[in-house]
mmCIF file of C-alpha atoms in Angstrom:
data_model
loop_
_atom_site.group_PDB
_atom_site.id
_atom_site.type_symbol
_atom_site.label_atom_id
_atom_site.label_comp_id
_atom_site.label_asym_id
_atom_site.label_seq_id
_atom_site.Cartn_x
_atom_site.Cartn_y
_atom_site.Cartn_z
ATOM 1 C CA MET A 162 -8.749 -6.130 44.390
ATOM 2 C CA CYS A 163 -7.904 -4.561 41.069
ATOM 3 C CA ASN A 164 -6.376 -1.171 40.855
ATOM 4 C CA MET A 165 -9.038 1.124 39.294
ATOM 5 C CA GLY A 166 -6.357 3.287 37.651
ATOM 6 C CA PHE A 167 -5.029 0.238 35.804
ATOM 7 C CA VAL A 168 -8.519 -0.764 34.655
ATOM 8 C CA MET A 169 -9.228 2.761 33.373
ATOM 9 C CA ARG A 170 -5.923 2.970 31.474
ATOM 10 C CA ALA A 171 -6.473 -0.473 29.957
ATOM 11 C CA SER A 172 -10.001 0.394 28.829
ATOM 12 C CA VAL A 173 -8.840 3.680 27.264
ATOM 13 C CA LEU A 174 -6.015 1.860 25.464
ATOM 14 C CA LEU A 175 -8.426 -0.792 24.181
ATOM 15 C CA ALA A 176 -10.863 1.850 22.937
ATOM 16 C CA LEU A 177 -8.027 3.692 21.185
ATOM 17 C CA CYS A 178 -6.819 0.514 19.474
ATOM 18 C CA MET A 179 -10.347 -0.308 18.319
ATOM 19 C CA ALA A 180 -10.807 3.207 16.959
ATOM 20 C CA LEU A 181 -7.501 3.178 15.057
ATOM 21 C CA ALA A 182 -7.836 -0.328 13.575
ATOM 22 C CA PRO A 183 -9.911 0.772 10.526
ATOM 23 C CA VAL A 184 -7.446 3.586 9.814
ATOM 24 C CA VAL A 185 -4.437 1.259 9.978
ATOM 25 C CA LEU A 186 -6.113 -1.382 7.801
ATOM 26 C CA THR A 187 -7.122 1.252 5.235
ATOM 27 C CA VAL A 188 -3.964 3.345 5.014
ATOM 28 C CA GLY A 189 -1.474 0.553 5.802
ATOM 29 C CA PRO A 190 -1.533 -1.205 2.406
ATOM 30 C CA TYR A 191 -1.050 2.094 0.552
ATOM 31 C CA LEU A 192 1.902 3.119 2.721
ATOM 32 C CA GLU A 193 3.474 -0.331 2.508
ATOM 33 C CA ASN A 194 3.218 -0.402 -1.280
ATOM 34 C CA ARG A 195 4.629 3.101 -1.610
ATOM 35 C CA PHE A 196 7.540 2.915 0.856
ATOM 36 C CA PHE A 197 8.269 -0.842 1.190
ATOM 37 C CA PRO A 198 7.633 -2.493 -2.204
ATOM 38 C CA VAL A 199 8.254 -6.194 -2.666
ATOM 39 C CA LEU A 200 9.730 -5.867 -6.170
ATOM 40 C CA ARG A 201 11.816 -3.200 -7.863
ATOM 41 C CA GLY A 202 12.675 -2.593 -11.503
ATOM 42 C CA PRO A 203 11.172 -5.625 -13.249
ATOM 43 C CA GLN A 204 12.199 -6.074 -16.880
ATOM 44 C CA ILE A 205 10.523 -8.167 -19.565
ATOM 45 C CA LEU A 206 13.046 -10.253 -21.497
ATOM 46 C CA ILE A 207 12.743 -12.280 -24.708
ATOM 47 C CA GLU A 208 9.157 -11.348 -25.572
ATOM 48 C CA GLU A 209 7.676 -13.629 -28.248
ATOM 49 C CA ALA A 210 4.188 -13.534 -29.755
ATOM 50 C CA GLY A 211 2.527 -16.871 -30.418
ATOM 51 C CA SER A 212 -0.866 -18.267 -31.321
ATOM 52 C CA ASN A 213 -1.940 -18.455 -27.639
ATOM 53 C CA GLY A 214 -0.630 -15.024 -26.629
ATOM 54 C CA VAL A 215 2.642 -13.384 -25.732
ATOM 55 C CA SER A 216 5.325 -15.221 -23.730
ATOM 56 C CA PHE A 217 8.365 -13.790 -21.974
ATOM 57 C CA PHE A 218 10.804 -14.096 -19.121
ATOM 58 C CA VAL A 219 10.944 -11.555 -16.310
ATOM 59 C CA ARG A 220 14.022 -10.220 -14.561
ATOM 60 C CA LEU A 221 13.141 -8.882 -11.137
ATOM 61 C CA HIS A 222 14.742 -7.653 -7.961
ATOM 62 C CA LYS A 223 12.870 -8.990 -4.957
ATOM 63 C CA LEU A 224 13.446 -6.764 -1.940
ATOM 64 C CA ARG A 225 11.410 -8.536 0.757
ATOM 65 C CA PRO A 226 10.952 -12.223 1.632
ATOM 66 C CA CYS A 227 7.203 -12.421 0.866
ATOM 67 C CA THR A 228 5.221 -15.337 -0.543
ATOM 68 C CA PHE A 229 3.972 -14.960 -4.108
ATOM 69 C CA GLU A 230 0.156 -15.104 -4.323
ATOM 70 C CA GLY A 231 -0.520 -14.261 -7.978
ATOM 71 C CA VAL A 232 -0.352 -11.824 -10.856
ATOM 72 C CA VAL A 233 -3.107 -9.899 -12.635
ATOM 73 C CA TRP A 234 -2.486 -8.631 -16.173
ATOM 74 C CA TYR A 235 -4.636 -5.978 -17.862
ATOM 75 C CA ALA A 236 -4.680 -5.153 -21.564
ATOM 76 C CA ASP A 237 -6.980 -2.248 -22.470
ATOM 77 C CA ASP A 238 -8.681 -2.512 -19.059
ATOM 78 C CA VAL A 239 -9.551 -6.180 -19.659
ATOM 79 C CA GLN A 240 -8.068 -8.777 -17.314
ATOM 80 C CA MET A 241 -6.076 -11.414 -19.193
ATOM 81 C CA PRO A 242 -5.204 -14.897 -17.914
ATOM 82 C CA VAL A 243 -1.538 -15.451 -17.079
ATOM 83 C CA ASP A 244 0.162 -18.844 -17.033
ATOM 84 C CA ILE A 245 3.368 -18.940 -15.005
ATOM 85 C CA ALA A 246 5.903 -21.727 -15.353
ATOM 86 C CA PRO A 247 8.691 -21.511 -12.748
ATOM 87 C CA SER A 248 12.189 -21.498 -14.197
ATOM 88 C CA THR A 249 14.222 -22.098 -11.051
ATOM 89 C CA GLY A 250 13.420 -23.035 -7.488
ATOM 90 C CA ASP A 251 10.129 -22.525 -5.710
ATOM 91 C CA ALA A 252 7.647 -20.319 -7.587
ATOM 92 C CA ARG A 253 5.845 -19.405 -4.365
ATOM 93 C CA SER A 254 8.790 -17.626 -2.760
ATOM 94 C CA ARG A 255 11.731 -16.611 -4.915
ATOM 95 C CA PRO A 256 15.040 -15.751 -3.267
ATOM 96 C CA LEU A 257 15.804 -12.104 -2.591
ATOM 97 C CA ASP A 258 17.249 -10.383 -5.652
ATOM 98 C CA GLY A 259 16.586 -13.522 -7.726
ATOM 99 C CA PRO A 260 17.801 -13.521 -11.324
ATOM 100 C CA TYR A 261 14.671 -14.161 -13.379
ATOM 101 C CA ALA A 262 11.279 -15.829 -13.503
ATOM 102 C CA GLY A 263 9.404 -17.419 -16.325
ATOM 103 C CA LEU A 264 8.262 -18.484 -18.729
ATOM 104 C CA TRP A 265 5.116 -16.338 -18.426
ATOM 105 C CA LEU A 266 2.327 -16.577 -20.987
ATOM 106 C CA VAL A 267 -0.316 -13.847 -21.191
ATOM 107 C CA ARG A 268 -3.187 -15.303 -23.177
ATOM 108 C CA GLY A 269 -5.237 -13.250 -25.618
ATOM 109 C CA VAL A 270 -2.674 -10.555 -26.475
ATOM 110 C CA GLN A 271 0.156 -10.408 -29.008
ATOM 111 C CA THR A 272 2.312 -7.799 -27.251
ATOM 112 C CA THR A 273 2.823 -6.342 -23.794
ATOM 113 C CA THR A 274 2.562 -2.798 -25.160
ATOM 114 C CA GLY A 275 -0.403 -0.923 -23.719
ATOM 115 C CA SER A 276 -0.801 -3.254 -20.763
ATOM 116 C CA ARG A 277 -0.217 -3.188 -17.026
ATOM 117 C CA ALA A 278 0.261 -5.845 -14.385
ATOM 118 C CA TYR A 279 0.009 -6.122 -10.615
ATOM 119 C CA VAL A 280 1.664 -8.757 -8.429
ATOM 120 C CA TYR A 281 0.183 -9.976 -5.154
ATOM 121 C CA HIS A 282 2.382 -11.120 -2.249
ATOM 122 C CA ARG A 283 1.664 -12.216 1.311
ATOM 123 C CA CYS A 284 4.180 -10.481 3.574
ATOM 124 C CA HIS A 285 2.209 -10.681 6.837
ATOM 125 C CA PRO A 286 -1.278 -11.754 7.972
ATOM 126 C CA LEU A 287 -2.915 -8.303 7.930
ATOM 127 C CA TRP A 288 -3.358 -7.812 4.156
ATOM 128 C CA VAL A 289 -2.087 -8.863 0.746
ATOM 129 C CA THR A 290 0.617 -6.567 -0.606
ATOM 130 C CA ILE A 291 -0.080 -5.340 -4.145
ATOM 131 C CA THR A 292 2.829 -4.080 -6.243
ATOM 132 C CA GLU A 293 2.427 -2.429 -9.640
ATOM 133 C CA PHE A 294 4.623 -4.729 -11.642
ATOM 134 C CA TYR A 295 4.542 -3.519 -15.215
ATOM 135 C CA THR A 296 3.149 -0.538 -17.126
ATOM 136 C CA SER A 297 3.649 0.319 -20.781
#
């Protein structure tokens, strides 16, 4: 027969895990973004305005081996489409502390001034990690 003490401890542990799951899934992404960012110190290089929008290269320091999911660019609180052409290697997962990425084209704007961008990475199966990439 089963030990009743074991069954009671297991049921209490299960109830505790179920109660804490919403807290972990709510607070976890915020804490991860704040204390364990994927990227650090991105710089926009060689910015050129064209008829389609503004194009540039990006120098970035990747700190964690996460898979790139996408980028969202906002100009005056309006989401702008971004075309990304990989410059070296695999665009889905750049090496740690990789040199640069690009050419990026943000359509519909002539400058990156007054805009902000967020980058999405998949570091683990629980949630997508969002990093504030650029603010001006």
